[in-house]
XYZ file of N, CA and C in Angstrom:
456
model
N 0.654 -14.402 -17.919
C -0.221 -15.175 -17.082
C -0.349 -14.465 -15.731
N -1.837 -14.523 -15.431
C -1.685 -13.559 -14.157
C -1.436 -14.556 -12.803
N -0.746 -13.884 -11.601
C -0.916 -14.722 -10.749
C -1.495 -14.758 -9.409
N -1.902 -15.960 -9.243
C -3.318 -16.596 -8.929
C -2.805 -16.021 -6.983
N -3.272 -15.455 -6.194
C -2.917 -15.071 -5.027
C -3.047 -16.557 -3.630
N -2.446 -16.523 -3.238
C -2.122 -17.672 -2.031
C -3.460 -16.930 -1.180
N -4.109 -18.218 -0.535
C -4.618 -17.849 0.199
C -4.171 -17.537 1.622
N -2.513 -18.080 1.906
C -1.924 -17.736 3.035
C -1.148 -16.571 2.989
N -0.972 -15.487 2.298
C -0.855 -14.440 2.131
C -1.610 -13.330 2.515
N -0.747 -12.382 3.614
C -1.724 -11.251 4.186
C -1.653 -10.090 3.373
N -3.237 -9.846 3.699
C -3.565 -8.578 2.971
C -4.040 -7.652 3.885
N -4.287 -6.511 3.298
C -4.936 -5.273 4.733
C -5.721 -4.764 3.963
N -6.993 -4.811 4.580
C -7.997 -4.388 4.458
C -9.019 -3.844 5.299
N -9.367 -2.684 5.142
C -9.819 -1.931 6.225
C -11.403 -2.557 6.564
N -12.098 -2.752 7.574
C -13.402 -3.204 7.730
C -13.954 -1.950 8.649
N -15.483 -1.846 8.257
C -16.124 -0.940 9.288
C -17.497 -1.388 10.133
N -17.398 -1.834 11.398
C -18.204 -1.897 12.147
C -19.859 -1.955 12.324
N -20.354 -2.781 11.602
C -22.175 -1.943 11.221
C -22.930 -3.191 12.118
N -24.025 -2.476 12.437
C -25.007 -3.215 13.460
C -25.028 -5.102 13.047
N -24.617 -5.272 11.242
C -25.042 -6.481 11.510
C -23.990 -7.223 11.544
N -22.637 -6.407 11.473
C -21.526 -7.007 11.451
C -20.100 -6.219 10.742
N -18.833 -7.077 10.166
C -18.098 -6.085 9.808
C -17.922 -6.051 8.450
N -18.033 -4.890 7.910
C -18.303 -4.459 5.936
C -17.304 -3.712 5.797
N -16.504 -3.683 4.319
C -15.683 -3.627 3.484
C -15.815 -1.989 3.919
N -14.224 -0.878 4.038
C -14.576 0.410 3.997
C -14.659 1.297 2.908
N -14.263 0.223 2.207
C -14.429 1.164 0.824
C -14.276 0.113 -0.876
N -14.678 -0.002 -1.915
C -14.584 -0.654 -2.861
C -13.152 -1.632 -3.157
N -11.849 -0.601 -2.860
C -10.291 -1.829 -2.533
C -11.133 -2.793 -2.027
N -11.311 -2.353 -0.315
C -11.168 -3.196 0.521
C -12.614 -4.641 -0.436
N -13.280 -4.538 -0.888
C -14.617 -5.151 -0.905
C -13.681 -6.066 -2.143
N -12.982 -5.082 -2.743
C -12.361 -6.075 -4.062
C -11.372 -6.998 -3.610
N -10.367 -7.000 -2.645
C -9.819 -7.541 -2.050
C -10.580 -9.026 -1.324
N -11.460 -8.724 -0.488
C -12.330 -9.560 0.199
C -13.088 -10.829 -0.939
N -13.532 -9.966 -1.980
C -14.225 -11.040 -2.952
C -13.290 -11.672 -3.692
N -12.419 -12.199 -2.986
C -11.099 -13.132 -3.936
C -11.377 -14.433 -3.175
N -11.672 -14.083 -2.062
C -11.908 -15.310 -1.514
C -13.753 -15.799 -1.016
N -13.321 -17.074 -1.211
C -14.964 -17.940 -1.116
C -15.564 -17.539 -0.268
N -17.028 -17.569 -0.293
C -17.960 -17.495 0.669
C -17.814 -18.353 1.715
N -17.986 -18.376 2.953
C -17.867 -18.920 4.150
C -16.131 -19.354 4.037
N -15.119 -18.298 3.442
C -13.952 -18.947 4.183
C -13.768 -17.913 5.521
N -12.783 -19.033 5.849
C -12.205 -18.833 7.543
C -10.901 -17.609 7.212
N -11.575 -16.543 7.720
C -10.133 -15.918 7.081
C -9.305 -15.059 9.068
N -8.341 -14.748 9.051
C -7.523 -14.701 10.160
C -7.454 -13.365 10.614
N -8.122 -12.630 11.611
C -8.094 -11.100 11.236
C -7.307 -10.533 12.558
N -6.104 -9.650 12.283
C -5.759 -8.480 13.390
C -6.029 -7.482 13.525
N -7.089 -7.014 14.672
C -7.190 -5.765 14.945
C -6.511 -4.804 15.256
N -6.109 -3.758 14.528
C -5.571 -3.065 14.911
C -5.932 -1.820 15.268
N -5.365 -0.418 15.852
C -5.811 1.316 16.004
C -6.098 1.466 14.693
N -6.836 2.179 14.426
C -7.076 2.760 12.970
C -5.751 4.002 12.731
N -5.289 4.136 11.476
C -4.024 4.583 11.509
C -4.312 5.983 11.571
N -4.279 7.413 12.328
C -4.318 8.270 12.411
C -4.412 8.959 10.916
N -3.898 9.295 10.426
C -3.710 9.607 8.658
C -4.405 8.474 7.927
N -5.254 7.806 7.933
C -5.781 6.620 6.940
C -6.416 7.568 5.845
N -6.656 8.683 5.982
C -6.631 9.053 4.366
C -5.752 9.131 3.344
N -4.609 9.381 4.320
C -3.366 9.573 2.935
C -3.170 7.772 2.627
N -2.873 6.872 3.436
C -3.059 6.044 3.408
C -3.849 5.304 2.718
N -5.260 5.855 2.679
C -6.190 4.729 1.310
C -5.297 5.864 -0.020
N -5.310 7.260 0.091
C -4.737 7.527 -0.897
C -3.973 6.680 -1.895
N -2.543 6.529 -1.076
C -1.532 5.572 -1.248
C -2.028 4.476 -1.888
N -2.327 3.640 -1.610
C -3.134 2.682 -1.948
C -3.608 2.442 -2.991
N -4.505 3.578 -3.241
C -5.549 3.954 -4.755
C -4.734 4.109 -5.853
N -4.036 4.959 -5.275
C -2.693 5.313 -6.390
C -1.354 4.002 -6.846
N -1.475 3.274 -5.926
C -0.451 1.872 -6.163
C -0.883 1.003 -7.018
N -2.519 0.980 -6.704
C -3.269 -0.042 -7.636
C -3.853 0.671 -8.729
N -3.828 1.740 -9.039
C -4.361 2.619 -10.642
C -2.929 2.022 -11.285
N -1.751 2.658 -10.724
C -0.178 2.331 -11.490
C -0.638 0.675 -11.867
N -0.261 0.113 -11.087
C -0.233 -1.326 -11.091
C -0.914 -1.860 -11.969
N -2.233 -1.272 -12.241
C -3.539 -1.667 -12.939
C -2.866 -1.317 -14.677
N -2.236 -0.051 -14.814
C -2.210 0.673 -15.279
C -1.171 -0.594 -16.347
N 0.184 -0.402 -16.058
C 1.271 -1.277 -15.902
C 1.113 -2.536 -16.504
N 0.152 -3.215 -15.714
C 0.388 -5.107 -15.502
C 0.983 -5.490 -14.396
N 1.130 -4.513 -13.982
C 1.969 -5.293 -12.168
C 0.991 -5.127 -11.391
N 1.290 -6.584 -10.302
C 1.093 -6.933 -9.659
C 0.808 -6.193 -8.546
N -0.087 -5.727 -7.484
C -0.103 -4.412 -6.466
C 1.239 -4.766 -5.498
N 0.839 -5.647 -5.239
C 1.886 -6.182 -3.567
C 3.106 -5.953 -4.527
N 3.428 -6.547 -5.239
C 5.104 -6.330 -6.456
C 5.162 -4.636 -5.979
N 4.283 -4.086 -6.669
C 4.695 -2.561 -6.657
C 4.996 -2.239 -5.804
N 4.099 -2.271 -4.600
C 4.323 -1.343 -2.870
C 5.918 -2.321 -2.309
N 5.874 -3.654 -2.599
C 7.286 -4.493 -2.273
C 8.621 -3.264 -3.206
N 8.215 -3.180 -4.111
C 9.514 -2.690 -5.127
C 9.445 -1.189 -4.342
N 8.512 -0.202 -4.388
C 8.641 1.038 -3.472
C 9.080 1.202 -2.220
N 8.617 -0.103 -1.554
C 9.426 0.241 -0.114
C 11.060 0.110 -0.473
N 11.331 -0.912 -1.189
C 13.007 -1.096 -1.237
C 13.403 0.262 -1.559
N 12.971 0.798 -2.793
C 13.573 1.768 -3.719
C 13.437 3.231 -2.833
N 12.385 3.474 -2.017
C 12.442 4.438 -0.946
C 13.735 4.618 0.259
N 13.667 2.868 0.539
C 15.069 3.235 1.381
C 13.911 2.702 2.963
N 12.976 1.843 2.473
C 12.068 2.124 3.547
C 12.071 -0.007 4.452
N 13.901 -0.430 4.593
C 13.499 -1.338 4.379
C 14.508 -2.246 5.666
N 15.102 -3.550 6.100
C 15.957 -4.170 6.879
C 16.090 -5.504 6.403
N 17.797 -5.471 7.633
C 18.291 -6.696 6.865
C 17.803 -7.825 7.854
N 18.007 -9.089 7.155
C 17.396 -10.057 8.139
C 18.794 -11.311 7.985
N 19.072 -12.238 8.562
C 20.033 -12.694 8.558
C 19.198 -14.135 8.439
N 19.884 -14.869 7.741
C 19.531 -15.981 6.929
C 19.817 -17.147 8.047
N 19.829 -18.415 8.109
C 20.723 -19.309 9.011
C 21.688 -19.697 8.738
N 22.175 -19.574 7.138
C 23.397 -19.753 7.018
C 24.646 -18.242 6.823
N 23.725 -17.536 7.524
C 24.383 -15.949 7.427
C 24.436 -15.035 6.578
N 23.940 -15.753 5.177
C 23.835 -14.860 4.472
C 22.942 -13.410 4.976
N 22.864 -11.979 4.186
C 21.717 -11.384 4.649
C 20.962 -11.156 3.638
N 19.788 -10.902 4.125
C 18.547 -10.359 3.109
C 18.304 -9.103 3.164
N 18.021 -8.275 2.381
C 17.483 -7.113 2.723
C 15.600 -7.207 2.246
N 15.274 -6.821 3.188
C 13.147 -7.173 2.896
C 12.736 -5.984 3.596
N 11.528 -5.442 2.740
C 10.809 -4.289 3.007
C 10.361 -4.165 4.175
N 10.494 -2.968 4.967
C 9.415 -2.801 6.203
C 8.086 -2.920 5.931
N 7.157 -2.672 7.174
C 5.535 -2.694 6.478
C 5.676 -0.905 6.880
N 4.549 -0.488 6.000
C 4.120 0.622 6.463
C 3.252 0.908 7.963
N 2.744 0.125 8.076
C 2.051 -0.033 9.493
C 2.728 0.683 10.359
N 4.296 0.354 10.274
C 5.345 0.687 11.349
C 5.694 2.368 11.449
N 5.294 2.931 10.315
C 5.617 4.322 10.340
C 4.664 5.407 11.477
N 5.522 5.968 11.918
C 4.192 7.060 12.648
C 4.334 8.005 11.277
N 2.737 8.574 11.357
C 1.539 9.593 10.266
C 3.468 10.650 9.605
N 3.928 10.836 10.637
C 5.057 11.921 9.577
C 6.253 11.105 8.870
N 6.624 9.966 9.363
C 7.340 9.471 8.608
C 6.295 8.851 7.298
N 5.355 8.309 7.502
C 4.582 7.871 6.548
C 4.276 8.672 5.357
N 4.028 10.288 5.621
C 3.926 11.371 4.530
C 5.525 11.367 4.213
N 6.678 11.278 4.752
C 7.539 11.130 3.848
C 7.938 10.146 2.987
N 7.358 8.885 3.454
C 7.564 7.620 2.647
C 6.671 8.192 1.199
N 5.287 8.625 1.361
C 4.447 8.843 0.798
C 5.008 9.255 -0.407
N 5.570 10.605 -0.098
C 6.278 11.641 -1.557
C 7.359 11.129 -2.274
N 8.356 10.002 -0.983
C 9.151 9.727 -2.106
C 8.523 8.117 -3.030
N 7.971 7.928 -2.445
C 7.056 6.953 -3.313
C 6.581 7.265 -4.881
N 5.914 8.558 -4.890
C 4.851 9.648 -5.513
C 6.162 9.768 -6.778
N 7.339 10.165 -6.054
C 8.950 10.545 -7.174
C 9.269 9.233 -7.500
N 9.629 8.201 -7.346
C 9.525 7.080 -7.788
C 8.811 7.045 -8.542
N 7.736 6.757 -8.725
C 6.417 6.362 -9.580
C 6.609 7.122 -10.744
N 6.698 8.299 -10.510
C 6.967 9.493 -11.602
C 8.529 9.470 -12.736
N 9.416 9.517 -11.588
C 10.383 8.916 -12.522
C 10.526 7.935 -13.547
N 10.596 6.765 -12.416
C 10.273 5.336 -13.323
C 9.521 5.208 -13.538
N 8.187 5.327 -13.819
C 7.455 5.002 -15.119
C 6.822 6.462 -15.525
N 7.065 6.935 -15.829
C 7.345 8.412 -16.355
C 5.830 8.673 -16.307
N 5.175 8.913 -15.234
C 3.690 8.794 -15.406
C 3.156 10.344 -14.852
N 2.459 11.228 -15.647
C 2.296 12.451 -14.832
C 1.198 12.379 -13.796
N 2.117 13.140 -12.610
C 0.795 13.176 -11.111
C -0.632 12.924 -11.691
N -1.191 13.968 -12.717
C -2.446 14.218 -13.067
C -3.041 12.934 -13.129
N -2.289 11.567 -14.560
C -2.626 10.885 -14.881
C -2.501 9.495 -13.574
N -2.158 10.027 -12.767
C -2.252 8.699 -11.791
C -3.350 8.759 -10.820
N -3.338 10.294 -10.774
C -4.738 10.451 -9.926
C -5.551 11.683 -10.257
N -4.811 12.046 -10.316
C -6.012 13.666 -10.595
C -5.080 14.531 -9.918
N -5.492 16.242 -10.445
C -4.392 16.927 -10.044
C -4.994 17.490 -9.014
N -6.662 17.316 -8.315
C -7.225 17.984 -7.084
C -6.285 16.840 -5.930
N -6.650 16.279 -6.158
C -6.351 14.750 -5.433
C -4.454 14.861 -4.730
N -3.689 15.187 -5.804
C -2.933 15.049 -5.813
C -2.445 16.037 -4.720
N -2.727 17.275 -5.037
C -2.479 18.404 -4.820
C -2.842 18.448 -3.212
N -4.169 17.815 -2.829
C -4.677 17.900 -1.222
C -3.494 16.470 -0.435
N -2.929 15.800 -1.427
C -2.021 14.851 -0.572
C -0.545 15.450 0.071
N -0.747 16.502 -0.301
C 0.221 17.475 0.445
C 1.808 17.436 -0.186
N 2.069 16.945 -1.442
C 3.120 16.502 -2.105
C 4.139 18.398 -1.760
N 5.276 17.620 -1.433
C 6.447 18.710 -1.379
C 6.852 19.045 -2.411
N 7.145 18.426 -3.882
C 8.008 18.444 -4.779
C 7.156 19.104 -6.395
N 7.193 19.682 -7.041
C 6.505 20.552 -8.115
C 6.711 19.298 -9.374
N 6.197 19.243 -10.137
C 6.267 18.802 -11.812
C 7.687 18.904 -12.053
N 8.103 20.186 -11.606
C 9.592 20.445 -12.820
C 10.554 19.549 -11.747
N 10.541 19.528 -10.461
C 11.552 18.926 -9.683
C 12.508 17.980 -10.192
């Protein structure tokens, strides 16, 4: 059963600026947006545009092909990658227990982010034994600047 997304749940989605207003930057973002109703009220933070937002939609493209790919869930996946990267903090409960919960990527500056990136890329590859080619293409792959070869 698939599941049905909260509408109080944030998502990121990039918007671009046009004379009659603000439009989807790319097909994610437009697929994302059409989940929810016409005339809803939705809550938006502006933020800098992220210096590297190409590797970034990269990322992205590649989370939701896996995911697609899979049966998982997108947010599940990028949640399970940040842990498994190492990309993550503890939070302390009120009764003291602790949690450990993913950072956002937002928080990375552009070089830590290309390292989150690759070990993400080895993850993916490992556990679900998926070759670079078949997750994205091997031009694609290859211009995302990956450190690590096939045989690694």
């Amino acid at each position: 059963m698939a599941r049905r997304r909260s509408e109080t749940e944030r998502t990121t989605v990039w918007l671009v600026r046009q004379p009659h207003g603000l439009v989807a930057a790319s097909a994610l973002d437009l697929e994302v947006i059409e989940r929810y109703r016409i005339g809803a009220r939705l809550t938006c933070y502006i933020e800098p545009q992220r210096r590297d937002e190409v590797l970034y939609r990269r990322y992205r493209a590649i989370v939701s092909k896996v995911a697609k790919a899979f049966g998982i869930d997108h947010d599940s996946l990028h949640w399970r990658l940040r842990l498994k990267c190492g990309l993550h903090r503890e939070l302390r409960e009120l009764d003291g227990a602790v949690s450990i919960i993913p950072r956002s990527t937002t928080e990375l500056q552009d070089d830590e982010f290309r390292a989150y990136f690759d070990r993400a890329m080895v993850v993916l590859i490992d556990e679900l034994g998926v070759p670079p080619e078949e997750i994205y293409g091997p031009d694609t792959w290859h211009q995302a600047g990956i450190k690590h070869t096939l045989e690694d």
